[in-house]
Coordinates of C-alpha atoms in Angstrom, one line a residue:
X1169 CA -139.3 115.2 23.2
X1170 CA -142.7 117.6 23.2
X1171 CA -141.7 119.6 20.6
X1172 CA -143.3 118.6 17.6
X1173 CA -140.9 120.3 15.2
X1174 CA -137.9 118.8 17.5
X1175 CA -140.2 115.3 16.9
X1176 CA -140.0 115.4 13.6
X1177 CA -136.2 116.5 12.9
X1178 CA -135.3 113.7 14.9
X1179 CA -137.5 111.4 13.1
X1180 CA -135.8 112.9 9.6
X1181 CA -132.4 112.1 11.9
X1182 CA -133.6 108.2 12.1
X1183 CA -134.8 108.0 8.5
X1184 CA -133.0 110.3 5.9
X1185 CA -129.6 110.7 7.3
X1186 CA -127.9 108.3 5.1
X1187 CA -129.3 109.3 2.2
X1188 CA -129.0 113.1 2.8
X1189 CA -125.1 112.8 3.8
X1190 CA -124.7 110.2 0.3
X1191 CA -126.4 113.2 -1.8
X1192 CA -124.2 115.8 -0.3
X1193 CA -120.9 113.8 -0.5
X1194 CA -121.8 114.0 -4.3
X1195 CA -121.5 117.7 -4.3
X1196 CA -118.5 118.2 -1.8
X1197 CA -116.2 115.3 -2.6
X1198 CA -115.6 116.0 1.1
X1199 CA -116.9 113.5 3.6
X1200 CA -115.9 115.9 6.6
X1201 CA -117.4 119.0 4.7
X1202 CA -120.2 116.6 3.7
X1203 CA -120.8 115.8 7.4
X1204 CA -120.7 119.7 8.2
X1205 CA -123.2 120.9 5.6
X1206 CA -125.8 118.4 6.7
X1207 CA -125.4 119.1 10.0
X1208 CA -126.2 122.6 9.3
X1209 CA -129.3 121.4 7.6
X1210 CA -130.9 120.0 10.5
X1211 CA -130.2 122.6 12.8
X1212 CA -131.9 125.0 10.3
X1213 CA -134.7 122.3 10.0
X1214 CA -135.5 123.5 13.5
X1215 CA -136.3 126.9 13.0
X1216 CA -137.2 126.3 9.1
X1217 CA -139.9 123.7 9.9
X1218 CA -142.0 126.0 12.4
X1219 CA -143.4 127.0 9.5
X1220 CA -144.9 123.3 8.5
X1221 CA -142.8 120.3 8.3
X1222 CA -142.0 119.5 4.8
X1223 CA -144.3 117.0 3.0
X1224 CA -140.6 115.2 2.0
X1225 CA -138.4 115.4 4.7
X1226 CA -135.6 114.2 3.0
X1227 CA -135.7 116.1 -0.1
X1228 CA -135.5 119.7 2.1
X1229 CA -132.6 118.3 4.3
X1230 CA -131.1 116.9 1.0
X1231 CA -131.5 120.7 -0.8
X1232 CA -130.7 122.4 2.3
X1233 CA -127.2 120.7 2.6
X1234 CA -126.6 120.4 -0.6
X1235 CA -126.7 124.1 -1.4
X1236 CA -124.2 124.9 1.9
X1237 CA -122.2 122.6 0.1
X1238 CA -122.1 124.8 -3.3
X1239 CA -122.0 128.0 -1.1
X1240 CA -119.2 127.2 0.3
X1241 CA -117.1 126.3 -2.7
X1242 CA -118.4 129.3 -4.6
X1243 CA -117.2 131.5 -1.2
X1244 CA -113.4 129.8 -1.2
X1245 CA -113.4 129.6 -5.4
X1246 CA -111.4 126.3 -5.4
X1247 CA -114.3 123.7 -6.5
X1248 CA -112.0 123.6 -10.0
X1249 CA -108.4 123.8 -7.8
X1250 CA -109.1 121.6 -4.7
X1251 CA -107.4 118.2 -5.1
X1252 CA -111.2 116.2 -3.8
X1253 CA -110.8 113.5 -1.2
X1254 CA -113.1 111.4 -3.0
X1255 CA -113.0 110.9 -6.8
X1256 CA -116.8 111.4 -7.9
X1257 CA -117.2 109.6 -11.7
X1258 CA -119.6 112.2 -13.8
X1259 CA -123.3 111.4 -13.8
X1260 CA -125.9 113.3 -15.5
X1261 CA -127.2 115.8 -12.9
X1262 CA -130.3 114.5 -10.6
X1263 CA -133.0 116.4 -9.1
X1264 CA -132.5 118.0 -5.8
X1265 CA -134.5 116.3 -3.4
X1266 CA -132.8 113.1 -2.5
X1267 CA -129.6 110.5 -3.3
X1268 CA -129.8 107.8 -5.8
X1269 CA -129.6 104.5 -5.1
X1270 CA -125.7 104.4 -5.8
X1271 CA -125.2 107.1 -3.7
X1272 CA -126.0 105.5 -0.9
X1273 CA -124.2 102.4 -2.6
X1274 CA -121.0 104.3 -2.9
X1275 CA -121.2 105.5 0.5
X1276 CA -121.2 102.4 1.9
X1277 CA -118.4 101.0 -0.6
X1278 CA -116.0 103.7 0.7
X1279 CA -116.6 103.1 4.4
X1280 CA -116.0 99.8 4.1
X1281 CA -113.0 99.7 1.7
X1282 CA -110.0 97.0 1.9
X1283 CA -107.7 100.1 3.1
X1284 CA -109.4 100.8 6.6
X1285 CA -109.1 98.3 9.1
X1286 CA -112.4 96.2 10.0
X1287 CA -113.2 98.4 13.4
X1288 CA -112.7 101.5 11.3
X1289 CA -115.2 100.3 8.7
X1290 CA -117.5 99.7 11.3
X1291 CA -116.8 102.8 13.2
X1292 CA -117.4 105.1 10.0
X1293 CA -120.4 103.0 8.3
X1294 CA -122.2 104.0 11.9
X1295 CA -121.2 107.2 11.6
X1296 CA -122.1 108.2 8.6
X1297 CA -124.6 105.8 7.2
X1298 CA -126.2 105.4 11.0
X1299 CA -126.0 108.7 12.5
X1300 CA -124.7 107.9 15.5
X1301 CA -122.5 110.5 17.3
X1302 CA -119.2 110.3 18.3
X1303 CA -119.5 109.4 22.3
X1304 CA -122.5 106.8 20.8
X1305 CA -120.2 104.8 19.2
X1306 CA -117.3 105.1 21.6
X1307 CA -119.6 103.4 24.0
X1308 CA -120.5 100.4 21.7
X1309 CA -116.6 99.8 21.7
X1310 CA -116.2 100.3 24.8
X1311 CA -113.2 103.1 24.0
X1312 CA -113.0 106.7 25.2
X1313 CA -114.7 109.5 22.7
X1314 CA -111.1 110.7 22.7
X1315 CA -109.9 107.7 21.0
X1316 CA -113.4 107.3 18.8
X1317 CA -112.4 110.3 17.7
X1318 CA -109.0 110.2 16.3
X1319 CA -110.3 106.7 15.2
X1320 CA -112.5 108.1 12.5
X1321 CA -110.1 111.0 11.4
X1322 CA -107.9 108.4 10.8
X1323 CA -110.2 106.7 8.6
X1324 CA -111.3 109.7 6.7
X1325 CA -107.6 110.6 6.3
X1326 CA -106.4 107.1 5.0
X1327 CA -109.4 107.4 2.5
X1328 CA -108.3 110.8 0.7
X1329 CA -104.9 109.4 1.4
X1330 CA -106.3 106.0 -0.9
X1331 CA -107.5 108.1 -3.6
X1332 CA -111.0 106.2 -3.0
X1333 CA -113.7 106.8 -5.8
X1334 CA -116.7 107.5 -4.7
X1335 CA -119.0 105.0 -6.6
X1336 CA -119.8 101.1 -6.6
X1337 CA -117.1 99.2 -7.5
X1338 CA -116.6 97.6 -11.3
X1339 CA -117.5 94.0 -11.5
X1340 CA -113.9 93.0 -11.9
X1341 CA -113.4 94.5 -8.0
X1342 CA -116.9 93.4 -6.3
X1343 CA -115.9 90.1 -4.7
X1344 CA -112.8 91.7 -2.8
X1345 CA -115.2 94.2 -1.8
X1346 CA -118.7 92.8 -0.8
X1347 CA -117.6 90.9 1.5
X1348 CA -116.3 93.1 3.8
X1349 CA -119.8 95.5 2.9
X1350 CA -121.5 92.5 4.1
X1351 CA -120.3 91.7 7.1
X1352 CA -120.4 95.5 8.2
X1353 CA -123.9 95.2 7.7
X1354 CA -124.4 92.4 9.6
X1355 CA -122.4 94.3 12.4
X1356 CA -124.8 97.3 12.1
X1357 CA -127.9 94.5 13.0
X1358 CA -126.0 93.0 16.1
X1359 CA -125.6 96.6 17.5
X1360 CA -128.7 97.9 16.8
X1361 CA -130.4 94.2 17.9
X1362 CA -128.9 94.2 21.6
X1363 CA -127.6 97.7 22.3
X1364 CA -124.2 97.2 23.6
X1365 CA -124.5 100.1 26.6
X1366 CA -128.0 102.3 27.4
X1367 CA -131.2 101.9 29.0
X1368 CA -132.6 100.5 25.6
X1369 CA -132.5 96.8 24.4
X1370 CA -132.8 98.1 20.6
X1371 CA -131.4 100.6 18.9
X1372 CA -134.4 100.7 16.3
X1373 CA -132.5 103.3 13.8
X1374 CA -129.8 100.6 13.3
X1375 CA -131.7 97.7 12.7
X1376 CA -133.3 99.8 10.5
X1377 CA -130.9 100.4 9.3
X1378 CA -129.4 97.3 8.4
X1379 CA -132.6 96.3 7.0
X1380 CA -132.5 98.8 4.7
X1381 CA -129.2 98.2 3.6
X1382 CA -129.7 94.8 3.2
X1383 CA -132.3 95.9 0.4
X1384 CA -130.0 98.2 -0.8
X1385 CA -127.8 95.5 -1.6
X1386 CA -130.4 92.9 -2.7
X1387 CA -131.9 95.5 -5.3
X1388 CA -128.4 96.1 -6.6
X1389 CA -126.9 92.5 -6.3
X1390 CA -129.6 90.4 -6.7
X1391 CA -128.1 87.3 -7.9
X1392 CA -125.2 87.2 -5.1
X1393 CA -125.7 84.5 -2.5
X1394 CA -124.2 86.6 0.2
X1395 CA -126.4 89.1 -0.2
X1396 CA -129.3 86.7 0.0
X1397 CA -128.3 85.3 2.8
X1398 CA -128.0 88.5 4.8
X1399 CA -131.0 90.0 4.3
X1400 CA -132.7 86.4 5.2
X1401 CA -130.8 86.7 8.6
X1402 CA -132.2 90.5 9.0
X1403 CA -135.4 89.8 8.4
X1404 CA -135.9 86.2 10.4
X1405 CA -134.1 88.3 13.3
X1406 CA -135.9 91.5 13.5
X1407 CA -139.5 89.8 12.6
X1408 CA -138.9 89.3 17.0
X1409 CA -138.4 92.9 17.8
X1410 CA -141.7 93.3 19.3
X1411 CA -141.6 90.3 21.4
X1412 CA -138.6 91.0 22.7
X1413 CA -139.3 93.9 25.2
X1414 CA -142.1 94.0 27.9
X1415 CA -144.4 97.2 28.1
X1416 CA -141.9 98.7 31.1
X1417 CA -138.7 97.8 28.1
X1418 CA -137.8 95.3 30.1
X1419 CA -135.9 92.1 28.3
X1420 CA -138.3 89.0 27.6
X1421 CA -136.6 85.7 26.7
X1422 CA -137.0 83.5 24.0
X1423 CA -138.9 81.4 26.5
X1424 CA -141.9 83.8 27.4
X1425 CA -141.9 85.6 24.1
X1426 CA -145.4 85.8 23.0
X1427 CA -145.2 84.2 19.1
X1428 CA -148.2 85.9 17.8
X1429 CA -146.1 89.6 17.9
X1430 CA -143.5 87.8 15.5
X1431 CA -143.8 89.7 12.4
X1432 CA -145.1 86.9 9.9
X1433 CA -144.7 89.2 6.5
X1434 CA -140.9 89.3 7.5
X1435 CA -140.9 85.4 8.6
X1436 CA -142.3 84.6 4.9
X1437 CA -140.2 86.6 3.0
X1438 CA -136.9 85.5 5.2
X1439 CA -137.9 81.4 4.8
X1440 CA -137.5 82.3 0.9
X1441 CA -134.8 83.9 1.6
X1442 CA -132.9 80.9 3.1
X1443 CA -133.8 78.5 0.6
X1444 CA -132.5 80.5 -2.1
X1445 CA -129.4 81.4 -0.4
X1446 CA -128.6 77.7 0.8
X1447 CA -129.1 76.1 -2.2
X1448 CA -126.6 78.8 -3.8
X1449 CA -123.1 78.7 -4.6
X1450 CA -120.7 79.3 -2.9
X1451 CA -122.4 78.8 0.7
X1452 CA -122.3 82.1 2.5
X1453 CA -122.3 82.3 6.3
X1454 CA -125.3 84.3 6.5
X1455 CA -127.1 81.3 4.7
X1456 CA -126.4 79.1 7.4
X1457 CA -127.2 81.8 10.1
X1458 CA -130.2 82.5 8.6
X1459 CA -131.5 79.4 8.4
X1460 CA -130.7 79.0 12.4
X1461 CA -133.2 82.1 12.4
X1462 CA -135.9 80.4 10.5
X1463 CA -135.4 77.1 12.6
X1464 CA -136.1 79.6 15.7
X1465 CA -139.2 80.9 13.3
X1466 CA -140.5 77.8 12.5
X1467 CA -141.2 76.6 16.3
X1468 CA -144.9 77.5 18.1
X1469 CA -142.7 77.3 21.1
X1470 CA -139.3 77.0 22.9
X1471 CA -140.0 73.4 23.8
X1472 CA -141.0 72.7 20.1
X1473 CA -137.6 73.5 18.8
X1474 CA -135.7 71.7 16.4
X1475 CA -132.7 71.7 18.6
X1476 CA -130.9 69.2 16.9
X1477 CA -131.0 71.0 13.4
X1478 CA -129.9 74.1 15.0
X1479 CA -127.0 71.9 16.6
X1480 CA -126.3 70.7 13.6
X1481 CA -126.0 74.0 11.8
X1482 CA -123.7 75.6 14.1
X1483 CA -121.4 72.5 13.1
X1484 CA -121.5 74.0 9.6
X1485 CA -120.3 77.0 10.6
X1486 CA -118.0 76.1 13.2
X1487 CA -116.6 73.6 10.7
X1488 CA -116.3 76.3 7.6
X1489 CA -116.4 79.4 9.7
X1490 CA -115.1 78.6 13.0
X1491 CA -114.9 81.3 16.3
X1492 CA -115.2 81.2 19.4
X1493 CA -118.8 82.9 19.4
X1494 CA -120.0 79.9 17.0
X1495 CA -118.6 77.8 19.9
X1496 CA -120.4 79.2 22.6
X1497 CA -123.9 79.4 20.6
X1498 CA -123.6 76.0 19.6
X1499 CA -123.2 74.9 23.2
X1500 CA -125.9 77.2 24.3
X1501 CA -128.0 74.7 21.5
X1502 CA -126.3 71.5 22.6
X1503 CA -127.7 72.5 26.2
X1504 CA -131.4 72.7 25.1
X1505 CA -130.9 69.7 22.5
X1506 CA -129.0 67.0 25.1
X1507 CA -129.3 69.3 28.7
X1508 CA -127.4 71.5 31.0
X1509 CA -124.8 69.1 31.6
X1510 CA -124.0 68.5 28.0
X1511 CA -124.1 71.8 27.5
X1512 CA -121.6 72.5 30.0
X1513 CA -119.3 69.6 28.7
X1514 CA -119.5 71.5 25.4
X1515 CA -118.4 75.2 27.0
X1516 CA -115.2 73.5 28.9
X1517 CA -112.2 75.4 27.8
X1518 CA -113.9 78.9 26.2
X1519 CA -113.1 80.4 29.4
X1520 CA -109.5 80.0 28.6
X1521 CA -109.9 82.0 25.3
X1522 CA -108.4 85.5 25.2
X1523 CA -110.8 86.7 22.7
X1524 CA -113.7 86.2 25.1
X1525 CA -112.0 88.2 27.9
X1526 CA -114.7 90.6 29.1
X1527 CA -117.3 89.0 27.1
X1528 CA -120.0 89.2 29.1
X1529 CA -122.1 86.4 27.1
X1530 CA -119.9 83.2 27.7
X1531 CA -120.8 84.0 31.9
X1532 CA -124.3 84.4 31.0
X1533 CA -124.7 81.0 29.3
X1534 CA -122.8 79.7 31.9
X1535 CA -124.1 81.2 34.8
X1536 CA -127.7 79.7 33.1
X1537 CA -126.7 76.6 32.0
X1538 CA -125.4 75.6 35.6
X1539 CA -129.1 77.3 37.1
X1540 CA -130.9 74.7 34.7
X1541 CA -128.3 71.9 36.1
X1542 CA -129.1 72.7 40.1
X1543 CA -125.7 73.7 40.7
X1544 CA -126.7 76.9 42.0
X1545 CA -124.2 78.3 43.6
X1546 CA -121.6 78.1 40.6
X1547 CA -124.2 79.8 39.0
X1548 CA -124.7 83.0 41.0
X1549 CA -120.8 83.4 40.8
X1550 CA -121.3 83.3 36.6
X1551 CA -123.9 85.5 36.9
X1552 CA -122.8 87.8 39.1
X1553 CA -119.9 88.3 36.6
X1554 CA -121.8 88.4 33.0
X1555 CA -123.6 91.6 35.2
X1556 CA -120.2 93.0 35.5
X1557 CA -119.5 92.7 32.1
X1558 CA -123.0 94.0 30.6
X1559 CA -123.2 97.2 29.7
X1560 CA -126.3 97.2 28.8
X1561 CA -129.1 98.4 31.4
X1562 CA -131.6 96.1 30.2
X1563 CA -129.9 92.8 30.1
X1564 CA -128.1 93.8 33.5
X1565 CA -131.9 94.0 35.1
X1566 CA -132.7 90.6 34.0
X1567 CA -129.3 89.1 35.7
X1568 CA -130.4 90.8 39.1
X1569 CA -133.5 89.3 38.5
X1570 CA -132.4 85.7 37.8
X1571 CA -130.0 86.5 41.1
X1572 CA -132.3 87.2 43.5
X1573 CA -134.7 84.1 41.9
X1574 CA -131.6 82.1 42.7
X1575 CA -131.3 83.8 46.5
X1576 CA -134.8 82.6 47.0

């Protein structure tokens, strides 16, 4: 985009979304209305802005929606009569020019409440708290926008069905809650780390976002385990983001990442993290994924890897939090720790696994484990299906390419 007004609403688009629709929901106890009036506020941001862009982006999107949101009830006359979807508890009045904290708190509460189920809570928390549009995240779940669609009505409907206050919840209800917060999160940072569909790896705004969630819900919950634990795993994973694409976005492996673009700040301040969060009670998974992430850190290269420790930490989680994922990562570890053939030995029978139909990981480890072991013919039948099953441009390059090293 040249235009440097378009430029910047688009950058306000990355960075104050969230906040802006958490401020507005505030006034219109109407996430749908909510949605509307902010919308409304970046398309006048395109005209408005010629003018100058805004010294605070966020507060003139923020003001902008949130005084569409008190025309419009002055226009119908029913802010007094209208039953609210959400139930907003009485605050002093803030400032225009931004949402608090708990705003942004309580928006992320109600997308993730116990009532919707957990692909709703995902669906919505990208919506509203990333940004993303309708078809966007119809593609990440590889559903029609059709069915995205009345997938998010739904969930809007069942929360004004709910009765769902809009605010953090009481001490009394925050462990049912966080959790389910949490791992939304940590579903916002595997979306955003490896696009699932586009010509991207990265989908910077939602590892943003995630990170900035994270610190949302460190500031507020500082003493919660969980929470530590989390952010840790952010941090450790997207201290690699610049390593992780060449100059042409194409996909670099762990392998050939240059180490010296890892961010070391982040690195730092995710090894705390762990330490903290693993020495806490109870043990959150995050803890132990993190701490994978800062055996990964800790390494000057791939060779150098404590493989064994990372082996040994996917047994904690496969022991406490068991998937089939955990499985396939810890055989992926098992392969560099004890070589391809073990690693093989320790994949036999995911393939049988229903949960991993179409998952286009388990042929990719496969395809690469059985490359490593000379057995390259098995291999360009695995890899040939994980690029079937990746949707995702970039990754799909690198399969062609570790094809046509395997035709030569």
């Amino acid at each position: 985009m040249t235009d440097p007004v378009g430029r910047a609403v688009a950058d306000a688009h990355r960075r104050e979304w969230a906040a802006v629709l958490a401020a507005t929901v505030r006034v219109t106890r109407d996430l749908d209305q909510a949605e509307e009036c902010v919308q409304e506020a970046y398309a006048q941001a395109l005209t408005a802005w010629r003018d100058g862009v805004p010294a605070s982006p966020g507060a003139w999107l923020t003001t902008a929606a949130r005084r569409r949101a008190l025309d419009a009830h002055r226009r119908a006359a029913v802010a007094q009569r209208a039953l609210p979807l959400l139930v907003v508890d009485e605050v002093a009045p803030e400032p225009w020019g931004g949402a608090q904290p708990d705003d942004l708190l309580a928006l992320l509460f109600t997308c993730c409440h116990p009532a919707l189920t957990a692909e709703a809570r995902v669906a919505l928390t990208l919506r509203l708290l990333g940004g993303l549009s309708t078809p966007e995240i119809a593609r990440a779940f590889l559903v029609g926008e059709a069915t995205m669609a009345a997938r998010l009505t739904r969930a809007k409907k069942k929360i004004a069905a709910a009765g769902v206050p809009f605010r953090v919840p009481t001490p009394r209800e925050l462990p049912r809650r966080l959790g389910s917060v949490l791992a939304v999160v940590h579903l916002v940072l595997t979306t955003g780390h490896t696009a699932p569909t586009g010509a991207v790896l990265v989908r910077d705004d939602l590892v943003d976002r995630a990170l900035d969630l994270a610190r949302l819900l460190r500031s507020r919950f500082p003493d919660d385990p969980g929470v530590a634990g989390l952010l840790a795993l952010v941090l450790l994973t997207d201290a690699r983001r610049a390593a992780r694409t060449g100059r042409s976005g194409e996909l670099v492996l762990l392998a050939d990442q240059d180490r010296a673009l890892w961010d070391g700040t982040m690195i730092a301040e995710g090894r705390a993290l762990v330490l903290e969060a693993l020495t806490a009670r109870p043990l959150s998974r995050y803890a132990v994924l993190a701490a994978i992430a800062a055996v990964h850190a800790d390494a000057p290269t791939l060779a150098d890897t404590d493989w064994p420790e990372i082996v040994g930490l996917y047994d904690v989680l496969a022991d406490r939090w068991p998937s089939p994922v955990v499985t396939l990562n810890r055989a992926v570890a098992v392969g560099f720790a004890d070589g391809p053939d073990a690693g093989l030995a320790a994949l036999e029978g995911l393939g049988d696994d229903p949960r991993l139909a179409g998952y286009g990981y388990l042929a990719a480890a496969r395809g690469e484990l059985l490359r490593r072991a000379g057995r390259h013919e098995e291999a360009r039948t695995a890899l040939e299906e994980a690029a079937l099953l990746t949707g995702n441009d970039v990754e799909r390059e690198l399969l062609a390419d570790r094809l046509t090293a395997l035709e030569g």
